[in-house]
GROMACS .gro file of C-alpha atoms in nm:
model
   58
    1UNK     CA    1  -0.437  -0.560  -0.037
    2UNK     CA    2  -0.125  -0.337   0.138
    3UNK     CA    3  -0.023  -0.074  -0.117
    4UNK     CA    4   0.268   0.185  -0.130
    5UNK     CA    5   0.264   0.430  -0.292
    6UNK     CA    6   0.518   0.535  -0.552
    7UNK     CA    7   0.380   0.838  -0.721
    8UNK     CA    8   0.228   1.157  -0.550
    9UNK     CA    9  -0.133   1.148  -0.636
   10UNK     CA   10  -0.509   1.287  -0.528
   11UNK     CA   11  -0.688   1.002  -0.434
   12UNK     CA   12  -1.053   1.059  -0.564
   13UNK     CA   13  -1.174   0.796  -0.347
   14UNK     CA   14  -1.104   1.030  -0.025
   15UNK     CA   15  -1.231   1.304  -0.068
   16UNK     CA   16  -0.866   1.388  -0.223
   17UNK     CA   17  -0.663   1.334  -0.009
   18UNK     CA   18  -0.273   1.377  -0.132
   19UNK     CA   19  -0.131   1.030  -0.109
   20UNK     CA   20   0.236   1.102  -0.095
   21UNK     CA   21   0.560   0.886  -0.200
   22UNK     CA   22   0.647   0.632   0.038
   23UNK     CA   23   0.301   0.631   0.236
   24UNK     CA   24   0.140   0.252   0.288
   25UNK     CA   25  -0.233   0.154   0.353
   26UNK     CA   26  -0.485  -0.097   0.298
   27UNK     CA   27  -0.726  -0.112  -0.025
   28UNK     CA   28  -0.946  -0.330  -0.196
   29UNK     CA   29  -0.771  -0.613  -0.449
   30UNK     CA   30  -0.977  -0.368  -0.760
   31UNK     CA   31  -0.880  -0.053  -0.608
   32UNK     CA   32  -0.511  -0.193  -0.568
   33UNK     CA   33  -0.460  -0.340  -0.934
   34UNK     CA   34  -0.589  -0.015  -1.086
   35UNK     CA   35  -0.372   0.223  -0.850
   36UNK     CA   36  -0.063  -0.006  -0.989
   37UNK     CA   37  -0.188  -0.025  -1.341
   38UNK     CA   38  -0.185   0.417  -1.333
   39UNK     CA   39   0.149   0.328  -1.176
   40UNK     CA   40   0.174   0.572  -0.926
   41UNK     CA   41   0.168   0.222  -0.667
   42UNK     CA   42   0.305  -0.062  -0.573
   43UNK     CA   43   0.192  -0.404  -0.363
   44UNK     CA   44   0.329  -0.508  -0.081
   45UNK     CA   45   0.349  -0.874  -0.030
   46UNK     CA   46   0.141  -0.993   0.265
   47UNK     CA   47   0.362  -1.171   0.533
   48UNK     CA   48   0.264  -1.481   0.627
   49UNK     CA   49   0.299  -1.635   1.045
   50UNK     CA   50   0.495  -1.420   1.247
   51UNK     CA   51   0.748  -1.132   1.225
   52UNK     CA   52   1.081  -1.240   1.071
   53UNK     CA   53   1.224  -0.979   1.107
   54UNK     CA   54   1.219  -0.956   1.537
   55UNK     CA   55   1.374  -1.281   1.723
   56UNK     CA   56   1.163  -1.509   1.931
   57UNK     CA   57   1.175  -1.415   2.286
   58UNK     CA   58   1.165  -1.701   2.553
   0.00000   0.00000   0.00000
């Protein structure tokens, strides 16, 4: 699960690390769901297939 976060926290998991607002990484699905349930952040959606975002080159 791709997180964001929202909320400038410690994260007790790393040795305390300051997660700051607007930084994105990678945690389990429980680890996720309780970061969002303390609110401090968010999921980002998983993209499926390609990037829509950048055109096809030929």
């Amino acid at each position: 699960m791709k997180i964001e976060v929202i909320h400038n926290f410690y994260d007790k998991e790393n040795n305390l690390k300051l997660r700051k607002v607007g930084d994105k990484y990678s945690v389990s699905k429980e680890r996720g769901k309780y970061l969002i349930a303390l609110k401090v952040a968010k999921e980002i959606p998983e993209q499926k297939g390609g990037d829509p975002e950048s055109p096809a080159e030929a």
